[in-house]
Short mmCIF file of C-alpha atoms in Angstrom, two decimals:
data_model
loop_
_atom_site.label_atom_id
_atom_site.label_comp_id
_atom_site.label_asym_id
_atom_site.label_seq_id
_atom_site.Cartn_x
_atom_site.Cartn_y
_atom_site.Cartn_z
CA MET R 1 120.14 123.74 143.05
CA ARG R 2 116.40 123.04 142.71
CA ILE R 3 115.70 126.37 144.43
CA LEU R 4 117.88 128.19 141.90
CA TYR R 5 116.12 126.34 139.06
CA THR R 6 112.72 127.37 140.48
CA PHE R 7 113.82 131.00 140.87
CA LEU R 8 114.95 131.12 137.23
CA LEU R 9 111.72 129.44 136.14
CA TYR R 10 109.60 132.09 137.85
CA LEU R 11 111.87 134.80 136.47
CA SER R 12 111.34 133.57 132.90
CA TYR R 13 107.57 133.13 133.27
CA PRO R 14 106.55 136.42 131.52
CA PHE R 15 108.53 135.38 128.45
CA LEU R 16 107.15 131.82 128.59
CA TYR R 17 103.62 133.13 129.04
CA PHE R 18 103.64 135.18 125.85
CA LYS R 19 105.37 132.42 123.89
CA LEU R 20 102.87 129.78 125.02
CA LYS R 21 99.91 132.11 124.62
CA LYS R 22 100.89 132.78 121.01
CA ARG R 23 101.31 129.08 120.25
CA PHE R 24 98.53 127.45 122.30
CA GLY R 25 96.18 130.19 123.56
CA LYS R 26 95.14 131.42 127.02
CA GLU R 27 92.98 128.40 127.84
CA TYR R 28 95.98 126.09 127.51
CA ILE R 29 97.98 128.20 129.99
CA LYS R 30 95.04 128.27 132.39
CA GLN R 31 94.73 124.48 132.34
CA ARG R 32 98.44 123.97 132.94
CA LYS R 33 98.67 126.49 135.78
CA LYS R 34 95.90 124.83 137.72
CA THR R 35 94.43 121.52 136.61
CA LYS R 36 90.93 120.50 137.69
CA ILE R 37 91.54 116.78 137.94
CA LYS R 38 90.88 115.07 141.30
CA GLY R 39 90.92 111.47 142.45
CA ASN R 40 92.86 108.41 143.55
CA PHE R 41 94.86 106.50 140.95
CA ASP R 42 97.14 103.51 140.82
CA CYS R 43 99.52 105.47 138.62
CA ILE R 44 100.06 108.70 136.75
CA ILE R 45 101.66 108.33 133.32
CA HIS R 46 103.09 111.54 131.91
CA ALA R 47 103.42 111.37 128.12
CA ALA R 48 104.05 114.94 126.96
CA SER R 49 103.09 114.91 123.28
CA VAL R 50 101.70 112.80 120.42
CA GLY R 51 104.69 110.48 120.01
CA GLU R 52 104.77 109.62 123.71
CA GLN R 53 101.00 109.10 123.75
CA VAL R 54 101.39 106.52 120.97
CA LEU R 55 104.22 104.87 122.91
CA ILE R 56 102.17 104.29 126.08
CA ILE R 57 99.18 102.62 124.34
CA PRO R 58 100.25 98.99 124.96
CA LEU R 59 101.35 99.87 128.50
CA VAL R 60 98.02 101.47 129.41
CA LYS R 61 96.12 98.56 127.85
CA GLU R 62 98.01 96.16 130.13
CA PHE R 63 97.19 98.27 133.18
CA ILE R 64 93.50 98.40 132.22
CA LYS R 65 93.49 94.63 131.74
CA ASN R 66 94.71 94.31 135.32
CA GLY R 67 92.04 96.69 136.64
CA LYS R 68 94.41 99.57 137.35
CA LYS R 69 93.10 103.12 137.55
CA VAL R 70 95.33 105.35 135.41
CA LEU R 71 95.73 109.12 135.03
CA ILE R 72 97.33 110.07 131.71
CA THR R 73 98.86 113.55 131.68
CA CYS R 74 100.29 115.52 128.78
CA ALA R 75 101.93 118.87 128.01
CA THR R 76 100.61 119.76 124.54
CA ASP R 77 97.16 120.24 123.04
CA THR R 78 97.87 117.63 120.35
CA GLY R 79 99.05 115.21 123.05
CA PHE R 80 95.83 115.81 124.97
CA GLN R 81 93.73 115.12 121.88
CA LYS R 82 95.71 111.96 121.13
CA ALA R 83 95.13 110.71 124.67
CA LYS R 84 91.39 111.33 124.23
CA ASP R 85 91.42 109.51 120.88
CA ASN R 86 93.19 106.53 122.46
CA PHE R 87 91.42 106.23 125.81
CA GLY R 88 88.68 108.88 125.99
CA GLY R 89 85.90 106.33 126.52
CA GLU R 90 87.82 104.10 128.93
CA GLU R 91 86.28 103.89 132.40
CA LEU R 92 89.56 103.30 134.25
CA VAL R 93 91.44 106.11 132.49
CA SER R 94 91.37 109.84 133.23
CA ILE R 95 93.15 112.46 131.09
CA SER R 96 94.57 115.81 132.15
CA TYR R 97 97.29 118.33 131.45
CA LEU R 98 100.23 118.14 133.87
CA PRO R 99 100.81 121.48 135.63
CA PHE R 100 103.80 123.65 134.83
CA ASP R 101 106.83 122.86 136.96
CA PHE R 102 105.99 125.57 139.53
CA PRO R 103 105.81 124.53 143.21
CA SER R 104 102.51 126.37 143.73
CA SER R 105 100.83 124.50 140.85
CA LEU R 106 102.28 121.14 141.86
CA LYS R 107 101.31 121.46 145.53
CA ALA R 108 97.69 121.97 144.44
CA PHE R 109 97.93 119.11 141.93
CA PHE R 110 99.26 116.55 144.40
CA LYS R 111 96.77 117.70 147.03
CA ASN R 112 93.93 116.72 144.66
CA VAL R 113 95.57 113.73 142.96
CA LYS R 114 96.73 110.70 144.94
CA ALA R 115 98.72 107.94 143.24
CA LYS R 116 101.01 105.04 144.04
CA SER R 117 103.43 105.71 141.19
CA LEU R 118 104.45 108.31 138.62
CA ILE R 119 105.71 107.01 135.28
CA LEU R 120 107.61 109.56 133.18
CA VAL R 121 108.32 108.95 129.50
CA GLU R 122 111.62 109.38 127.65
CA THR R 123 113.16 112.73 128.72
CA GLU R 124 110.51 114.24 131.00
CA ILE R 125 112.89 114.97 133.88
CA TRP R 126 111.20 117.92 135.62
CA PRO R 127 112.85 118.75 138.97
CA ASN R 128 109.81 120.05 140.87
CA ILE R 129 107.42 117.37 139.59
CA ILE R 130 109.92 114.73 140.71
CA TYR R 131 110.51 116.42 144.07
CA PHE R 132 106.84 116.90 144.97
CA ALA R 133 105.85 113.43 143.75
CA HIS R 134 108.52 111.93 146.02
CA LYS R 135 107.44 114.19 148.89
CA ASN R 136 103.91 112.81 148.53
CA GLY R 137 105.11 109.21 148.78
CA ILE R 138 104.77 108.44 145.08
CA LYS R 139 107.23 105.98 143.53
CA ILE R 140 108.86 107.43 140.40
CA PHE R 141 109.86 105.57 137.22
CA LEU R 142 111.21 106.65 133.84
CA ILE R 143 110.43 104.48 130.80
CA ASN R 144 111.85 104.46 127.27
CA GLY R 145 114.60 106.73 128.52
CA ARG R 146 116.70 108.29 125.83
CA ILE R 147 119.36 110.99 125.61
CA SER R 148 120.17 112.50 122.22
CA ASP R 149 123.68 113.57 121.23
CA LYS R 150 122.73 117.23 121.65
CA SER R 151 121.02 116.77 125.03
CA TYR R 152 123.87 114.65 126.36
CA LEU R 153 126.31 117.55 126.24
CA SER R 154 123.90 119.75 128.23
CA TYR R 155 123.03 117.03 130.76
CA LYS R 156 126.72 116.29 131.38
CA LYS R 157 127.19 119.87 132.59
CA LEU R 158 124.27 119.40 135.01
CA SER R 159 125.27 115.95 136.25
CA PHE R 160 125.71 117.10 139.86
CA PHE R 161 122.14 118.46 139.89
CA LEU R 162 120.73 115.44 138.05
CA LYS R 163 122.48 113.04 140.42
CA ASN R 164 120.37 114.48 143.26
CA LEU R 165 117.19 114.03 141.20
CA PHE R 166 117.91 110.43 140.23
CA LYS R 167 118.02 109.41 143.90
CA PHE R 168 114.21 109.87 143.89
CA PHE R 169 113.73 107.31 141.07
CA GLU R 170 112.93 103.66 141.68
CA LYS R 171 113.99 102.63 138.18
CA VAL R 172 115.12 104.24 134.91
CA VAL R 173 114.21 101.97 131.97
CA VAL R 174 116.09 102.92 128.80
CA ARG R 175 116.00 101.99 125.11
CA SER R 176 119.59 100.96 124.41
CA GLU R 177 123.05 100.27 125.82
CA LYS R 178 124.09 103.72 124.59
CA ASP R 179 121.29 105.31 126.62
CA PHE R 180 122.30 103.15 129.61
CA GLU R 181 125.85 104.51 129.47
CA ARG R 182 124.64 108.09 129.12
CA PHE R 183 122.20 107.96 132.03
CA VAL R 184 124.94 106.52 134.25
CA ALA R 185 127.35 109.21 133.05
CA ILE R 186 124.96 112.03 134.00
CA GLY R 187 124.47 110.73 137.51
CA CYS R 188 121.95 107.90 137.62
CA PRO R 189 123.14 104.97 139.77
CA GLU R 190 123.99 101.99 137.56
CA ASN R 191 121.82 99.61 139.60
CA LYS R 192 118.74 101.76 138.85
CA VAL R 193 119.13 101.62 135.05
CA LYS R 194 117.72 98.78 132.92
CA VAL R 195 117.79 98.32 129.13
CA CYS R 196 114.45 97.10 127.73
CA GLY R 197 114.45 98.28 124.10
CA ASN R 198 112.21 100.83 122.39
CA LEU R 199 108.54 100.74 123.45
CA LYS R 200 107.55 102.69 120.34
CA LEU R 201 108.29 99.58 118.34
CA THR R 202 106.06 97.19 120.29
CA ASN R 203 102.57 98.29 119.26
CA LYS R 204 102.03 95.54 116.66
CA PRO R 205 98.83 96.06 114.60
CA GLU R 206 96.17 93.37 114.41
CA VAL R 207 94.72 92.20 111.09
CA LYS R 208 91.03 91.78 111.93
CA HIS R 209 89.43 91.40 108.47
CA ASN R 210 90.16 89.01 105.62
CA VAL R 211 90.11 91.43 102.68
CA LYS R 212 90.29 89.92 99.18
CA ILE R 213 90.96 91.79 95.92
CA GLU R 214 90.57 89.75 92.74
CA THR R 215 93.18 91.25 90.43
CA LYS R 216 96.36 90.36 88.57
CA LYS R 217 97.77 93.83 89.21
CA PRO R 218 99.92 94.75 92.20
CA VAL R 219 97.91 96.58 94.88
CA VAL R 220 99.03 99.93 96.28
CA VAL R 221 97.20 101.07 99.42
CA PHE R 222 97.18 104.80 100.18
CA GLY R 223 96.43 104.75 103.89
CA SER R 224 95.38 107.53 106.29
CA THR R 225 95.23 110.09 103.49
CA ARG R 226 94.32 113.63 104.46
CA ASP R 227 92.72 116.61 102.75
CA GLY R 228 94.54 117.42 99.49
CA GLU R 229 96.63 114.28 99.28
CA GLU R 230 94.38 112.26 96.96
CA GLU R 231 94.58 115.06 94.40
CA VAL R 232 98.39 115.20 94.59
CA ILE R 233 98.63 111.41 94.33
CA LEU R 234 96.32 111.10 91.34
CA HIS R 235 97.86 114.09 89.60
CA TYR R 236 101.28 112.44 89.58
CA LEU R 237 100.28 108.77 89.36
CA ASN R 238 97.35 109.10 86.96
CA ASP R 239 99.23 107.81 83.91
CA LEU R 240 100.82 104.90 85.83
CA ILE R 241 97.38 103.74 87.02
CA LYS R 242 95.88 104.05 83.53
CA LYS R 243 98.75 102.02 82.10
CA GLY R 244 97.76 99.26 84.53
CA LEU R 245 100.96 99.38 86.57
CA PHE R 246 99.01 98.94 89.82
CA LEU R 247 95.57 99.00 91.40
CA PRO R 248 95.08 101.92 93.86
CA ILE R 249 93.07 101.74 97.09
CA PHE R 250 92.39 104.82 99.20
CA VAL R 251 91.77 104.42 102.94
CA PRO R 252 91.25 108.00 104.14
CA ARG R 253 92.01 109.05 107.71
CA HIS R 254 88.53 110.58 108.05
CA ILE R 255 85.65 108.83 106.28
CA GLU R 256 83.61 112.07 106.39
CA ARG R 257 85.74 113.12 103.42
CA THR R 258 84.46 110.25 101.26
CA GLY R 259 82.27 112.58 99.17
CA GLU R 260 85.12 114.89 98.22
CA ILE R 261 87.42 111.95 97.45
CA ILE R 262 84.76 110.54 95.11
CA GLU R 263 84.79 113.85 93.22
CA VAL R 264 88.59 113.91 93.01
CA VAL R 265 88.64 110.34 91.65
CA LYS R 266 85.98 111.20 89.04
CA ASN R 267 87.88 114.35 88.00
CA PHE R 268 90.84 112.19 87.01
CA GLY R 269 88.67 109.94 84.87
CA PHE R 270 88.29 106.98 87.22
CA GLU R 271 85.17 105.29 88.56
CA PRO R 272 85.03 105.31 92.38
CA VAL R 273 83.89 102.14 94.17
CA LEU R 274 83.00 102.30 97.87
CA SER R 275 83.81 99.41 100.21
CA ASN R 276 80.47 99.73 102.08
CA GLY R 277 81.31 96.98 104.57
CA GLU R 278 82.40 94.47 101.92
CA VAL R 279 85.76 92.67 102.05
CA ASP R 280 85.70 90.84 98.70
CA PHE R 281 86.20 92.87 95.52
CA LYS R 282 86.61 92.38 91.79
CA LEU R 283 87.53 95.74 90.28
CA LYS R 284 87.55 96.83 86.65
CA ASP R 285 90.54 98.59 85.08
CA ASN R 286 89.16 102.12 85.53
CA GLU R 287 87.84 101.60 89.06
CA VAL R 288 89.41 102.97 92.26
CA LEU R 289 88.40 101.52 95.63
CA ILE R 290 87.65 103.99 98.45
CA VAL R 291 87.31 102.44 101.92
CA ASN R 292 84.50 104.39 103.57
CA GLU R 293 84.58 102.69 106.97
CA THR R 294 86.83 102.75 110.02
CA GLY R 295 88.92 100.05 111.64
CA LYS R 296 90.07 98.29 108.48
CA LEU R 297 93.25 100.15 107.53
CA VAL R 298 95.61 97.43 108.79
CA SER R 299 93.60 94.74 106.99
CA TYR R 300 94.10 96.62 103.72
CA TYR R 301 97.81 97.11 104.42
CA ALA R 302 97.95 93.33 104.83
CA ILE R 303 96.90 92.66 101.21
CA ALA R 304 99.03 95.43 99.67
CA ASP R 305 102.16 95.04 97.59
CA LEU R 306 103.15 98.60 98.52
CA CYS R 307 101.84 100.97 101.20
CA PHE R 308 101.80 104.75 101.21
CA VAL R 309 101.17 106.25 104.66
CA GLY R 310 99.42 109.60 104.44
CA GLY R 311 99.17 112.83 106.37
CA SER R 312 102.70 113.29 105.10
CA LEU R 313 102.55 114.69 101.54
CA VAL R 314 100.56 117.60 102.94
CA ASN R 315 101.68 118.93 106.31
CA PHE R 316 99.56 116.99 108.81
CA GLY R 317 102.51 115.53 110.74
CA GLY R 318 102.24 112.02 109.28
CA GLN R 319 100.66 108.80 110.51
CA ASN R 320 102.04 105.57 111.97
CA PHE R 321 104.23 104.10 109.22
CA ALA R 322 105.38 101.30 111.54
CA GLU R 323 102.04 99.54 110.95
CA PRO R 324 102.74 98.32 107.39
CA LEU R 325 106.39 97.66 108.28
CA PHE R 326 105.25 95.33 111.08
CA LEU R 327 103.50 93.36 108.32
CA GLY R 328 106.61 93.25 106.15
CA LYS R 329 105.15 95.63 103.55
CA PRO R 330 107.33 97.99 101.50
CA THR R 331 106.41 101.47 102.71
CA VAL R 332 106.70 105.05 101.47
CA THR R 333 105.61 108.33 103.06
CA GLY R 334 105.78 112.03 102.34
CA LYS R 335 108.27 114.29 104.11
CA PHE R 336 105.95 115.72 106.79
CA LEU R 337 106.51 113.37 109.73
CA SER R 338 106.76 115.74 112.70
CA ASN R 339 104.42 113.61 114.84
CA PHE R 340 106.57 110.52 114.31
CA GLU R 341 110.16 111.79 114.34
CA ASP R 342 111.31 109.15 116.82
CA LEU R 343 109.87 106.37 114.68
CA ARG R 344 111.60 107.93 111.70
CA ASP R 345 114.92 107.84 113.57
CA ALA R 346 114.40 104.20 114.55
CA LEU R 347 113.08 102.93 111.20
CA GLY R 348 114.67 105.30 108.70
CA ASN R 349 116.65 102.53 107.01
CA TYR R 350 113.54 100.51 106.23
CA PHE R 351 111.14 102.87 104.45
CA THR R 352 111.27 105.60 101.81
CA VAL R 353 110.44 109.30 102.17
CA ALA R 354 109.20 111.08 99.05
CA GLU R 355 109.63 114.86 99.22
CA ASN R 356 106.65 115.53 96.92
CA GLY R 357 104.29 114.00 94.37
CA LYS R 358 106.97 113.94 91.70
CA GLU R 359 109.34 111.96 93.92
CA LEU R 360 106.50 109.62 94.87
CA LYS R 361 105.96 108.82 91.20
CA PHE R 362 109.69 108.24 90.70
CA PHE R 363 109.80 105.91 93.73
CA ILE R 364 106.81 103.84 92.59
CA GLU R 365 108.35 103.36 89.14
CA ASN R 366 111.61 102.36 90.83
CA PHE R 367 109.76 100.05 93.21
CA PHE R 368 108.27 97.98 90.41
CA GLU R 369 111.63 97.78 88.64
CA ASN R 370 113.48 96.70 91.83
CA ARG R 371 110.69 95.05 93.74
CA GLN R 372 112.73 92.30 95.41
CA TYR R 373 115.10 94.83 96.95
CA PHE R 374 112.25 96.74 98.63
CA ILE R 375 110.54 93.53 99.76
CA LYS R 376 113.81 92.44 101.38
CA LYS R 377 114.08 95.78 103.23
CA ALA R 378 110.49 95.48 104.43
CA MET R 379 111.08 91.95 105.72
CA GLU R 380 114.18 93.20 107.55
CA ALA R 381 111.99 95.90 109.12
CA ALA R 382 109.45 93.30 110.28
CA ALA R 383 112.24 91.20 111.81
CA TYR R 384 113.70 94.25 113.57
CA LEU R 385 110.29 95.21 114.96
CA GLU R 386 109.67 91.63 116.08
CA SER R 387 112.98 91.69 117.95
CA ASN R 388 111.58 94.58 120.01
CA SER R 389 108.42 92.66 120.89
CA GLN R 390 109.75 91.70 124.34
CA SER R 391 110.26 95.35 125.33
CA LEU R 392 106.79 95.73 126.83
CA GLU R 393 107.15 92.61 128.97
CA CYS R 394 110.57 93.82 130.13
CA VAL R 395 109.23 97.29 131.07
CA LEU R 396 106.25 95.82 132.93
CA GLY R 397 108.67 93.74 134.96
CA GLU R 398 110.57 96.85 136.08
CA ILE R 399 107.79 99.31 136.97
CA LYS R 400 104.75 99.34 139.23
CA CYS R 401 101.26 100.73 138.78
#
């Protein structure tokens, strides 16, 4: 069956080549056909894209703490960049694309890369990668395993094939009882499957700075805002701010944009105030605080009455809206959340999505009229996230690096 799969894969390569070239470029294809990485590692962790790269952060940190040498692989350019953002300067971590699932590419890869274990994330069940890893004496694990309703129907038809693949796995660690039942149904031996909860909900943020805002107004923090969002926000919320409904604080994703944000704030008739390393502020009615330093976003979320998580009103794929929810803060985002769809599925009952600036204004007015309701939902979110806090410990007990 694997031979048939490989034959069909090679047969479809011309079509895949042009599709991938159009989306990612020739350099991407070159790097995935033949990776340059070499070395000996305790484990390889394959986290295909951005969401999976976020998921493995606490796991990799634990491995580093224990002196493990880790190779993080990915399958998308955004996943590669996210891995570099997370661990680019870490001495014990190397980052590479994982080769396409062609035997020729994988033979070369495993000739150059030696590891004790291969940890796959969520649904990365690639037949040739699994086969050649096993052939090279590498122990194989799957973490945060999940099977969607749509995928389940397809996997059920391939259960005979998948059953032969699962015999190569040491352990399949899944998110829920539902996932447990589905993995068993598609051919994974029951004694190899373990429920540990959702790892994406374990990366609890740390409040490192004691920020103080001297004001009688509620504080709304607009976090991780991207190019164009400040203008949309102020256009729709201008009158609410001037009426004194709340005090706005902007914490942009990239502080290099501080100059342009200052101009936007001035254009709407407000006086910009820069944080400049301070943590104690007394702001006048017409002043808007802009945080022009990194590493303090969570500390500002901590003092907010309401948090907006940016990169989502304009199409930048969103940012991590679990951070304010961990702190029990009512949270709203825009509709562009493509980088965090799994988090959206898990936490959709606990935060609000505003389709545009107009809806954002409507939500904020509604928030201040029904504040206790939204606070209650946020506290429920924090409790739910806290209940997942043991997931990492559970996963670490089931896998080896």
